[in-house]
Short mmCIF file of C-alpha atoms in Angstrom, two decimals:
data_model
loop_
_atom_site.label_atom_id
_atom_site.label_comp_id
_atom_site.label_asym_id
_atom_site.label_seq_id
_atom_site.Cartn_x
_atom_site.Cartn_y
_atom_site.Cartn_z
CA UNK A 75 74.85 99.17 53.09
CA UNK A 76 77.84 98.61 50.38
CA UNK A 77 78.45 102.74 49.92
CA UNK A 78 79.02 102.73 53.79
CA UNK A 79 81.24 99.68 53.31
CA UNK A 80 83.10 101.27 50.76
CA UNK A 81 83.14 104.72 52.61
CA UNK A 82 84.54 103.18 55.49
CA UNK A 83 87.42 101.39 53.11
CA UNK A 84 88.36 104.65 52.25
CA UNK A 85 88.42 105.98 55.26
CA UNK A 86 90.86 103.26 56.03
CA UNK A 87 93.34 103.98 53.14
CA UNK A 88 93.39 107.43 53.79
CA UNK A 89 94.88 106.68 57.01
CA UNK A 90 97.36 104.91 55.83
CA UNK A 91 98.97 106.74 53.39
CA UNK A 92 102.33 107.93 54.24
CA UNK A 93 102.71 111.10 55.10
CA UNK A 94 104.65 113.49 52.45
CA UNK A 95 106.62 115.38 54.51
CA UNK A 96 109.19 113.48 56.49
CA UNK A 97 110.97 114.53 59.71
CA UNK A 98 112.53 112.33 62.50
CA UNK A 99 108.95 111.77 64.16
CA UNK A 100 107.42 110.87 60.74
CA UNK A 101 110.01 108.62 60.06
CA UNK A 102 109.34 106.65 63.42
CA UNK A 103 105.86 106.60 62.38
CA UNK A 104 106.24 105.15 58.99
CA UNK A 105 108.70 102.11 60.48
CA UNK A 106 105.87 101.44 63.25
CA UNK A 107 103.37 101.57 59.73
CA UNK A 108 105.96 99.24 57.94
CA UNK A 109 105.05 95.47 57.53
CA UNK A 110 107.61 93.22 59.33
CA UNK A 111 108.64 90.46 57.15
CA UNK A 112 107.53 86.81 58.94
CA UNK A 113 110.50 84.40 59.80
CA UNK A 114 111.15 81.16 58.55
CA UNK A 115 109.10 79.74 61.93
CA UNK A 116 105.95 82.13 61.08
CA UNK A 117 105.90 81.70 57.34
CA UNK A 118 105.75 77.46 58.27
CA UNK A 119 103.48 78.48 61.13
CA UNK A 120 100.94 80.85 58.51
CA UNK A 121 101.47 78.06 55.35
CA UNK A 122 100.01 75.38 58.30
CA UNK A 123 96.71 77.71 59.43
CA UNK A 124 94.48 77.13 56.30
CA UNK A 125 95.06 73.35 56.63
CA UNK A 126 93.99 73.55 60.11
CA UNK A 127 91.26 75.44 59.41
CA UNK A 128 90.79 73.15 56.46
CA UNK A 129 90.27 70.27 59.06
CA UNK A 130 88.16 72.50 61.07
CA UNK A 131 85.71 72.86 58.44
CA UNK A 132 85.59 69.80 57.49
CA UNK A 133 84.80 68.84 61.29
CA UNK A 134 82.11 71.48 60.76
CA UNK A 135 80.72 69.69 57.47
CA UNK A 136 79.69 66.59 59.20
CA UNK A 137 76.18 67.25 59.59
CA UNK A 138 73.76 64.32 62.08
CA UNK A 139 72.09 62.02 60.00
CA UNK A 140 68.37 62.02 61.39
CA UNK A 141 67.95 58.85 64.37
CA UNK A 142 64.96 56.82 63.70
CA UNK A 143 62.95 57.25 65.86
CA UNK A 144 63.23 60.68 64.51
CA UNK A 145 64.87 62.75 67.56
CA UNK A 146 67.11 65.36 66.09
CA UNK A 147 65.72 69.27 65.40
CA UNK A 148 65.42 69.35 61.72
CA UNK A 149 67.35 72.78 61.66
CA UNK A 150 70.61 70.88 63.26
CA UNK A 151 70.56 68.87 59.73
CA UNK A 152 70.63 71.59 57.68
CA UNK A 153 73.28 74.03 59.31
CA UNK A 154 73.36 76.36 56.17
CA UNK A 155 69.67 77.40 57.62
CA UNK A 156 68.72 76.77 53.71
CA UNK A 157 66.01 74.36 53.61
CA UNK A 158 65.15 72.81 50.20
CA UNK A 159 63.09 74.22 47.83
CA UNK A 160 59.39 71.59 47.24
CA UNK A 161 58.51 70.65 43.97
CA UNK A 162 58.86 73.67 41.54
CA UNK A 163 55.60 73.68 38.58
CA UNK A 164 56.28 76.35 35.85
CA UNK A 165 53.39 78.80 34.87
CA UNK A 166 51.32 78.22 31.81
CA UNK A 167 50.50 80.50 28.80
CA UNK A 168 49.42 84.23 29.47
CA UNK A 169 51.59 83.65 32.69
CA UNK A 170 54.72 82.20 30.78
CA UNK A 171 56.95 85.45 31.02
CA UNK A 172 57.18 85.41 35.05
CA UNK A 173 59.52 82.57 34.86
CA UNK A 174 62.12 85.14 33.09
CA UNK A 175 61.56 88.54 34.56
CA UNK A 176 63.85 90.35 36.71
CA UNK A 177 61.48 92.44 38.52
CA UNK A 178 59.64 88.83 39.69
CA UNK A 179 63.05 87.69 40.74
CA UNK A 180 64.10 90.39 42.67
CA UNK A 181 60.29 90.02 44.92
CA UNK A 182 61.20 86.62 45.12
CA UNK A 183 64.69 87.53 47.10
CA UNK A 184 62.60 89.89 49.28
CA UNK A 185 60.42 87.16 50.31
CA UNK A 186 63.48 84.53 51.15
CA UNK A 187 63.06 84.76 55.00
CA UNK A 188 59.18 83.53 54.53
CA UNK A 189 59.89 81.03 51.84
CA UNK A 190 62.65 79.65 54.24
CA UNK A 191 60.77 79.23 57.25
CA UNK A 192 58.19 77.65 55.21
CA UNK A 193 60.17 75.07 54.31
CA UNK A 194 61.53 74.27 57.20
CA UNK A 195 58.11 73.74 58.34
CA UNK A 196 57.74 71.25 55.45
CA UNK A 197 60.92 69.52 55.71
CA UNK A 198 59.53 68.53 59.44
CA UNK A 199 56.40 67.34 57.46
CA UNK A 200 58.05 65.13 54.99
CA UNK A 201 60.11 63.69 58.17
CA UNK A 202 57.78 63.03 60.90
CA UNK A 203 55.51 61.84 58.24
CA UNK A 204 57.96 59.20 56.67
CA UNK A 205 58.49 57.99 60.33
CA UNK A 206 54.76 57.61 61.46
CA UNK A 207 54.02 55.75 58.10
CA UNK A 208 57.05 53.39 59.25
CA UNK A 209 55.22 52.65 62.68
CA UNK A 210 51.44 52.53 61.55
CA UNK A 211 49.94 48.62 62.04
CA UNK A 212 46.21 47.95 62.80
CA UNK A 213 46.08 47.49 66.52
CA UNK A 214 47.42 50.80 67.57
CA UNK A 215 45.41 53.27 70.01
CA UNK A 216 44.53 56.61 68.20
CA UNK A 217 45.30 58.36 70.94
CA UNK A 218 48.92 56.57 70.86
CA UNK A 219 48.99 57.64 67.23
CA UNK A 220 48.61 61.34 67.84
CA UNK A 221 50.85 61.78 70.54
CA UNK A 222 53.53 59.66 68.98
CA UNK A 223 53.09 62.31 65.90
CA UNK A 224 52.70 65.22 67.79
CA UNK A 225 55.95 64.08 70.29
CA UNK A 226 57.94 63.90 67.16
CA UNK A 227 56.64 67.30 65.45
CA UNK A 228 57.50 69.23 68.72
CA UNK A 229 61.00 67.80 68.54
CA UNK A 230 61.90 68.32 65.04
CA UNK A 231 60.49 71.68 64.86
CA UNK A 232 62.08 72.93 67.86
CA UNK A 233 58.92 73.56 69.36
CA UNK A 234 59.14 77.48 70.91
CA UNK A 235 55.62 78.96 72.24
CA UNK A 236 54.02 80.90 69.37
CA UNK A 237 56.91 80.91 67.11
CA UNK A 238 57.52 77.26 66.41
CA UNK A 239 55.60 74.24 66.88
CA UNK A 240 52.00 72.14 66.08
CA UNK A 241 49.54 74.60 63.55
CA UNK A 242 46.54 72.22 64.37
CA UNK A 243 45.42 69.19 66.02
CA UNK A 244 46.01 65.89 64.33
CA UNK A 245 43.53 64.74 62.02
CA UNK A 246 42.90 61.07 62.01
CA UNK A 247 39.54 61.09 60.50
CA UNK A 248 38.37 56.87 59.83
CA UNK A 249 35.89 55.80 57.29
CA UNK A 250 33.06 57.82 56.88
CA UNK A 251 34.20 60.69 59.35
CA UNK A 252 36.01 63.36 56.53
CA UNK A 253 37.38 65.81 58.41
CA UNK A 254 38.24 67.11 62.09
CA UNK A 255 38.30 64.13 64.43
CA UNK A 256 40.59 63.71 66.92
CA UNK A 257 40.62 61.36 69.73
CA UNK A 258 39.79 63.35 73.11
CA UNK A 259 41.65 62.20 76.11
CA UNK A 260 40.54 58.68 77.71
CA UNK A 261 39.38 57.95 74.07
CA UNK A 262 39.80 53.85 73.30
CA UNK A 263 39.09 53.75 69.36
CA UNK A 264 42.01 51.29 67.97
CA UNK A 265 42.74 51.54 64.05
CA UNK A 266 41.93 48.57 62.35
CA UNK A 267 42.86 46.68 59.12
CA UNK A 268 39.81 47.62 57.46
CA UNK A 269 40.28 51.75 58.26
CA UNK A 270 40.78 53.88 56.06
CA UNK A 271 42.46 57.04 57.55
CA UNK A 272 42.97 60.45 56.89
CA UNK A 273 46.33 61.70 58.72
CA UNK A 274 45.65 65.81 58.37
CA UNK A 275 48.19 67.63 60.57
CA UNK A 276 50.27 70.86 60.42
CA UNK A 277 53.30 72.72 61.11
CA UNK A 278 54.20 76.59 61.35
CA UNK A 279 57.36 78.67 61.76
CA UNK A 280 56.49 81.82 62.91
CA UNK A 281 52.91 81.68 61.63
CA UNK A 282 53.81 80.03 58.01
CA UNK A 283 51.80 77.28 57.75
CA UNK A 284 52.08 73.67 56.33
CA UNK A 285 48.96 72.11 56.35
CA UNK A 286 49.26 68.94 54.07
CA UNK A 287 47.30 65.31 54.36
CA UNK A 288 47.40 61.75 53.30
CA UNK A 289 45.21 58.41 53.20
CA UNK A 290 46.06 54.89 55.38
CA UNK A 291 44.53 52.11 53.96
CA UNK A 292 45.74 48.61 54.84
CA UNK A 293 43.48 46.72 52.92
CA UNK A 294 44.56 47.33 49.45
CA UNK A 295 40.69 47.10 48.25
CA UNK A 296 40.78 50.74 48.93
CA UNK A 297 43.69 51.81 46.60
CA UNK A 298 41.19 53.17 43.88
CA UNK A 299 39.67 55.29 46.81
CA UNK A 300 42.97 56.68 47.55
CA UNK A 301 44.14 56.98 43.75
CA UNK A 302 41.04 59.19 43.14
CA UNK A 303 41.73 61.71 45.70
CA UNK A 304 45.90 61.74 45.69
CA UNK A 305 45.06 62.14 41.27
CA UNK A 306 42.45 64.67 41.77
CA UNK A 307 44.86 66.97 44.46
CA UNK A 308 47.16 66.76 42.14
CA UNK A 309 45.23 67.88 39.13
CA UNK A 310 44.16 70.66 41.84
CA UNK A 311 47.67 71.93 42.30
CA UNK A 312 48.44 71.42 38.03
CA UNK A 313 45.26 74.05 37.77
CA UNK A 314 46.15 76.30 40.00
CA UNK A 315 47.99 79.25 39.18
CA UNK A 316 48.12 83.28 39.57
CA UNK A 317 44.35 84.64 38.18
CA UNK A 318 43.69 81.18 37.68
CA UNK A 319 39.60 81.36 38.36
CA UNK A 320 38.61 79.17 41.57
CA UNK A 321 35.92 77.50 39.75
CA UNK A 322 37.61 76.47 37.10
CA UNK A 323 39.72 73.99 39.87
CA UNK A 324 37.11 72.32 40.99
CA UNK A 325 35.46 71.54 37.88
CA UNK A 326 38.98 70.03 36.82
CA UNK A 327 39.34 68.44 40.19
CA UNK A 328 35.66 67.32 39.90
CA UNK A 329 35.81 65.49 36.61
CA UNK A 330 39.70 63.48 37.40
CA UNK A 331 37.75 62.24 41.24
CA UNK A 332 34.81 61.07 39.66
CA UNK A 333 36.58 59.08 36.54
CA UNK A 334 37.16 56.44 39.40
CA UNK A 335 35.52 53.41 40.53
CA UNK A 336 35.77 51.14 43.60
CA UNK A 337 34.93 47.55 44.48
CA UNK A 338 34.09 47.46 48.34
CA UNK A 339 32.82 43.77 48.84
CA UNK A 340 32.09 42.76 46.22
CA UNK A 341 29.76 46.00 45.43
CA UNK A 342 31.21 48.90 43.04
CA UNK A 343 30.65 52.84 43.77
CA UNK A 344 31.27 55.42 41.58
CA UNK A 345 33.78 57.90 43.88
CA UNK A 346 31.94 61.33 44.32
CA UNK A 347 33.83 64.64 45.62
CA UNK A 348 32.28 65.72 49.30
CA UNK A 349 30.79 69.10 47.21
CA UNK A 350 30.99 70.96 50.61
CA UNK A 351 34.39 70.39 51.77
CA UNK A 352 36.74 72.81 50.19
CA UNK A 353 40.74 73.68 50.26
CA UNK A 354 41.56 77.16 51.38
CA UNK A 355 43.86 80.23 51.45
CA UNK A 356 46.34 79.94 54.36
CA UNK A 357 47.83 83.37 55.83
CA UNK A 358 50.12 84.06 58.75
CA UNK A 359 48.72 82.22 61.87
CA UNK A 360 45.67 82.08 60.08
CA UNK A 361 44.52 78.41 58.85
CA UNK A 362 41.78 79.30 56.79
CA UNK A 363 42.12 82.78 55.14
CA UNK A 364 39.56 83.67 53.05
CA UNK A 365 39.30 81.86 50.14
CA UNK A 366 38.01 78.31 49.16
CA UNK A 367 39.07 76.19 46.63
CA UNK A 368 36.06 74.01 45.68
CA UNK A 369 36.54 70.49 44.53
CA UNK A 370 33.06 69.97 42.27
CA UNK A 371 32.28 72.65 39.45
CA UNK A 372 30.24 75.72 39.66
CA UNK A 373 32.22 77.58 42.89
CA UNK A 374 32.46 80.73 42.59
CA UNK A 375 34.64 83.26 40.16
CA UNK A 376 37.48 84.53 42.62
CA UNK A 377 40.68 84.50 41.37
CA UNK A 378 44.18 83.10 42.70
CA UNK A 379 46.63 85.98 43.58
CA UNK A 380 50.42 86.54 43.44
CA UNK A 381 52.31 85.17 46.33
CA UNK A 382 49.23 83.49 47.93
CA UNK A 383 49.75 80.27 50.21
CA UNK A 384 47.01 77.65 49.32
CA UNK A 385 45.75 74.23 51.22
CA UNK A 386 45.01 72.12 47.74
CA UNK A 387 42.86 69.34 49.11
CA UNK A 388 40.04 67.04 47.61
CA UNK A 389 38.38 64.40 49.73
CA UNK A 390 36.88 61.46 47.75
CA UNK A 391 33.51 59.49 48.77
CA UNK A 392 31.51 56.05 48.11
CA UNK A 393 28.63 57.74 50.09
CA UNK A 394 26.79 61.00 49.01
CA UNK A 395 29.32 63.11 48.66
CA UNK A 396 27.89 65.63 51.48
CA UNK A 397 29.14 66.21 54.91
CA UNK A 398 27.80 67.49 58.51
CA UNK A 399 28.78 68.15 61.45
CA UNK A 400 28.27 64.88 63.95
CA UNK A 401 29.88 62.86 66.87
CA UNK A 402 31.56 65.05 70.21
CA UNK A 403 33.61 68.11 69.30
CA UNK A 404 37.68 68.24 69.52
CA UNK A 405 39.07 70.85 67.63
CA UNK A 406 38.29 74.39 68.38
CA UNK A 407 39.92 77.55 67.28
CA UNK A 408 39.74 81.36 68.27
CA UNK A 409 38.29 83.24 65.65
CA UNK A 410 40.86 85.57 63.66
CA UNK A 411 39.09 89.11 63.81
CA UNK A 412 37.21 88.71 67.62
CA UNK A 413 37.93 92.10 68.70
CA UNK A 414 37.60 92.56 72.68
CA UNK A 415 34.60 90.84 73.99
CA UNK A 416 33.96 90.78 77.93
CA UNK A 417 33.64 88.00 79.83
CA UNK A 418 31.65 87.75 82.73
CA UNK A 419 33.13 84.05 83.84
CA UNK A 420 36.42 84.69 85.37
CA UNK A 421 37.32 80.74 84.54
CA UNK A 422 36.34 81.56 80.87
CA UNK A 423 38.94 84.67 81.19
CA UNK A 424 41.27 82.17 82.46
CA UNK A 425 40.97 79.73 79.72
CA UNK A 426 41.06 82.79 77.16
CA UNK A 427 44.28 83.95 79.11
CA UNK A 428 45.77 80.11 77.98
CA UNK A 429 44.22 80.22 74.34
CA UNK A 430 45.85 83.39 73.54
CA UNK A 431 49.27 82.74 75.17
CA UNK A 432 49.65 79.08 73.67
CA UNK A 433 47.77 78.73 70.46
CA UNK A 434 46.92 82.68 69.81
CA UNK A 435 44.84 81.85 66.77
CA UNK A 436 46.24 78.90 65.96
CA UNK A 437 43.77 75.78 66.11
CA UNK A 438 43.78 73.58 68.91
CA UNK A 439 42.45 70.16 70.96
CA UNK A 440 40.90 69.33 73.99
CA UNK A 441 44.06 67.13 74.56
CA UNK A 442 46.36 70.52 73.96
CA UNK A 443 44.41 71.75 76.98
CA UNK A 444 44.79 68.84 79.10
CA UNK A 445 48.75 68.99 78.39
CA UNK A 446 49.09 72.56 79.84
CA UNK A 447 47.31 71.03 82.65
CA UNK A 448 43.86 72.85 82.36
CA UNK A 449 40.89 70.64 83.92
CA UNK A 450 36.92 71.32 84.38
CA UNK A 451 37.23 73.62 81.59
CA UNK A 452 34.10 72.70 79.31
CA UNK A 453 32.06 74.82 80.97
CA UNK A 454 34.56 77.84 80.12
CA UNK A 455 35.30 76.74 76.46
CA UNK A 456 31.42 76.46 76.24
CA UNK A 457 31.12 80.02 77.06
CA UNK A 458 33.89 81.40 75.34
CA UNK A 459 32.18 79.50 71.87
CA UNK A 460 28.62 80.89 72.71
CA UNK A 461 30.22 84.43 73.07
CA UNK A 462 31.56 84.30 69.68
CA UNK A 463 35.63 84.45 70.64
CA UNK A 464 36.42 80.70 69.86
CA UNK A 465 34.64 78.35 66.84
CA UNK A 466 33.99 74.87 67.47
CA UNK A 467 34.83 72.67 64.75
CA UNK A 468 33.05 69.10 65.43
CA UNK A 469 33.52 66.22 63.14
CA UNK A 470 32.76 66.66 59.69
CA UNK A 471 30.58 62.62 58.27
CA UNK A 472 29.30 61.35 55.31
CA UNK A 473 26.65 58.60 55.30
CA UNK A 474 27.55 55.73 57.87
CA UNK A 475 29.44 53.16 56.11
CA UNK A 476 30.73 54.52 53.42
CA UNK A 477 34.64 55.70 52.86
CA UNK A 478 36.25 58.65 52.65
CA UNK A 479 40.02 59.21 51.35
CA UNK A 480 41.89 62.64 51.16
CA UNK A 481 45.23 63.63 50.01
CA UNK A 482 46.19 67.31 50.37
CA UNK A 483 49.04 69.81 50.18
CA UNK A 484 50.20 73.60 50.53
CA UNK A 485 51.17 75.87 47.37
CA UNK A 486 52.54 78.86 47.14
CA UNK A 487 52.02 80.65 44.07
CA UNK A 488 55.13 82.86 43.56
CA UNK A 489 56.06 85.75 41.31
CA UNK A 490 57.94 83.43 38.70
CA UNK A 491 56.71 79.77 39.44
CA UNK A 492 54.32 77.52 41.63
CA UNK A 493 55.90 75.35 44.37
CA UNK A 494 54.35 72.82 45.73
CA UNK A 495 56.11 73.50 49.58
CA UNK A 496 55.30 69.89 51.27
CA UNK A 497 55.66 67.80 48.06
CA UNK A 498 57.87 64.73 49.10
CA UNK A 499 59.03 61.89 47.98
CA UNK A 500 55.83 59.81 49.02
CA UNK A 501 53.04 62.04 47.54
#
């Protein structure tokens, strides 16, 4: 691009050189080339523009201050299109040298576009996030909860079909249920002071995906709970690094969550990590690619890689620190690499028709469905899981009356440094 620039220049000054030989033609040509001197009246008029454009730009420079509720599209805040960096960890020993190279820096400026849209998906995180924490009381509807959340998500993000908008249904996970519950429409469960709740939810630009996760607990007998899992995520994301082993995370992960102890009642359990829960490698539109992260010791010997996204999250338990799948199914997803299967149902074709036009392979709700307007579509979605084109993904419980807490948030581990993308100033 800059030799055509400067070719072009040339080009230009060529042109304007005056030509050597001078007749009475040339000479009308060269006075038509010459520069007229400004007046008085220009000159003021030229010495005035900068300071109007001066007050123009500073016009410009007066970027919205976010409303509360939050109402504004995050990308209106930040007009430079540069959204901040998250927290920035350095690499450790044989790693060291990255920080300094030139070769890492120069992959780092080919990946900008990704690491920008990224973080714009984070910066609607940290926002939406710091709003619903400002609203939560014990008394509210779930349901309210979620679409408050989502509501706000969709407007900040600038919601647009597959390119912007919600990466997965709203966790909201209470006591004992870990993972993947989500109230399904006509649902009357209200959150009470006693809860303790698991907000999991996600955003994506163009595929990138945030997925990041915190703990509500009202009752401030559960802090220790909460402690052990926001301390052990963290010692999850201080571990993790490029050819960092993925064992060796979860036995560090492991051994800060189970240093803990809780008083429930009067009664004191040692916290235990759920050994089959797991974080995850995220890639584009894809929630869970490939890898897991385990959060006890003994996982298996796969290494991190170079420019990897990763979902860092460790779930802490007073019961037996073992999930399965229980209670009625909300989230479902379409699996990543179903090729063409036929249908025979032409409402299951229908419903496919929806899936892949609004949520691709994205994850997605019952409630998500209901919002585009779909009805009497179990029956479809039932066939479309037993065919092997979507995955159900039912609610993931520990023992009945225990507690489990969960903090969680999305790395990417780039060619000179680890950031931690939806680090914020909560957690």
């Amino acid at each position: 691009m800059m030799e055509n620039e400067n070719l072009s220049t040339e080009a230009c000054v060529e042109e304007e050189e005056p030509p050597k030989l001078v007749n009475g033609n040339d000479v009308q040509k060269l006075k038509d080339l010459s520069i007229s001197h400004p007046t008085n009246e220009e000159s003021a008029e030229v010495s005035d523009a900068p300071q109007k454009d001066e007050g123009k730009s500073k016009k410009k420079k007066e970027v919205p201050e976010q409303t509360d509720p939050p109402s504004i599209p995050v990308v209106e805040l930040f007009p430079s299109r540069e959204f901040p960096e998250g927290e920035i960890q350095q690499y450790k020993d044989d790693n060291l040298w990255r920080t300094t190279s030139e070769e890492k820096r120069e992959l780092e400026r080919l990946e900008k576009p990704i690491y920008n849209s990224v973080r714009q998906a984070a910066e609607v995180h940290r926002q939406v996030r710091k709003y619903i924490k400002s609203i939560l009381k014990p008394g509210m509807l779930m349901i309210d909860l979620c679409e408050t959340l989502e509501n706000t998500v969709r407007k900040l993000i600038s919601e647009n079909g597959l390119q912007a908008g919600i990466a997965f249904p709203t966790g909201c996970s209470l006591n004992w249920v870990a993972a993947h519950w989500t109230p399904n429409s006509g649902d009357k469960t209200v959150l009470q002071y006693d809860d303790v709740m698991k907000l999991d939810f996600g955003t994506h630009i163009d595929g990138h995906i945030i997925d990041c996760a915190f703990t509500v607990a009202f009752n401030p007998m559960f802090d220790p709970l909460l402690e052990a899992s926001r301390e052990a995520t963290n010692t999850g994301i201080k571990e993790s690094g490029i050819d960092v082993r993925l064992c060796d995370v979860g036995a560090a992960i492991q051994e800060v969550m189970e240093s803990y102890e809780v008083e429930i009642n009067g009664k004191v359990f040692q916290v235990k990590s759920i050994r089959n829960l797991n974080g995850h490698s995220i890639g584009s539109y894809q929630i869970h690619a490939g890898k897991s992260v385990p959060i006890v010791k003994g996982g298996e010997q796969t290494k991190m890689e170079e420019g990897e996204f990763f979902a860092i999250e460790t779930f802490a338990s007073t019961g037996k620190g073992y999930v399965r799948e229980d209670l009625e199914c909300s989230h479902y997803m379409k699996i990543f690499d179903a090729g063409h299967i036929p249908l025979r149902l032409p409402r299951a074709k229908q419903l496919l028709a929806t899936i892949n036009k609004n949520f691709s392979t994205l994850a997605f709700c019952r409630r998500y469905l209901d919002r585009l307007g779909e009805t009497k579509y179990l029956m479809a979605l039932k066939n479309l899981c037993d065919s092997g084109i979507v995955q159900p993904y039912p609610p993931l419980c520990d023992v009945k009356g225990s507690y489990v807490s969960q903090f969680e948030h999305t790395i990417l581990l780039r060619p000179t440094c680890k950031e931690v993308i939806s680090r914020g100033d909560d957690y």
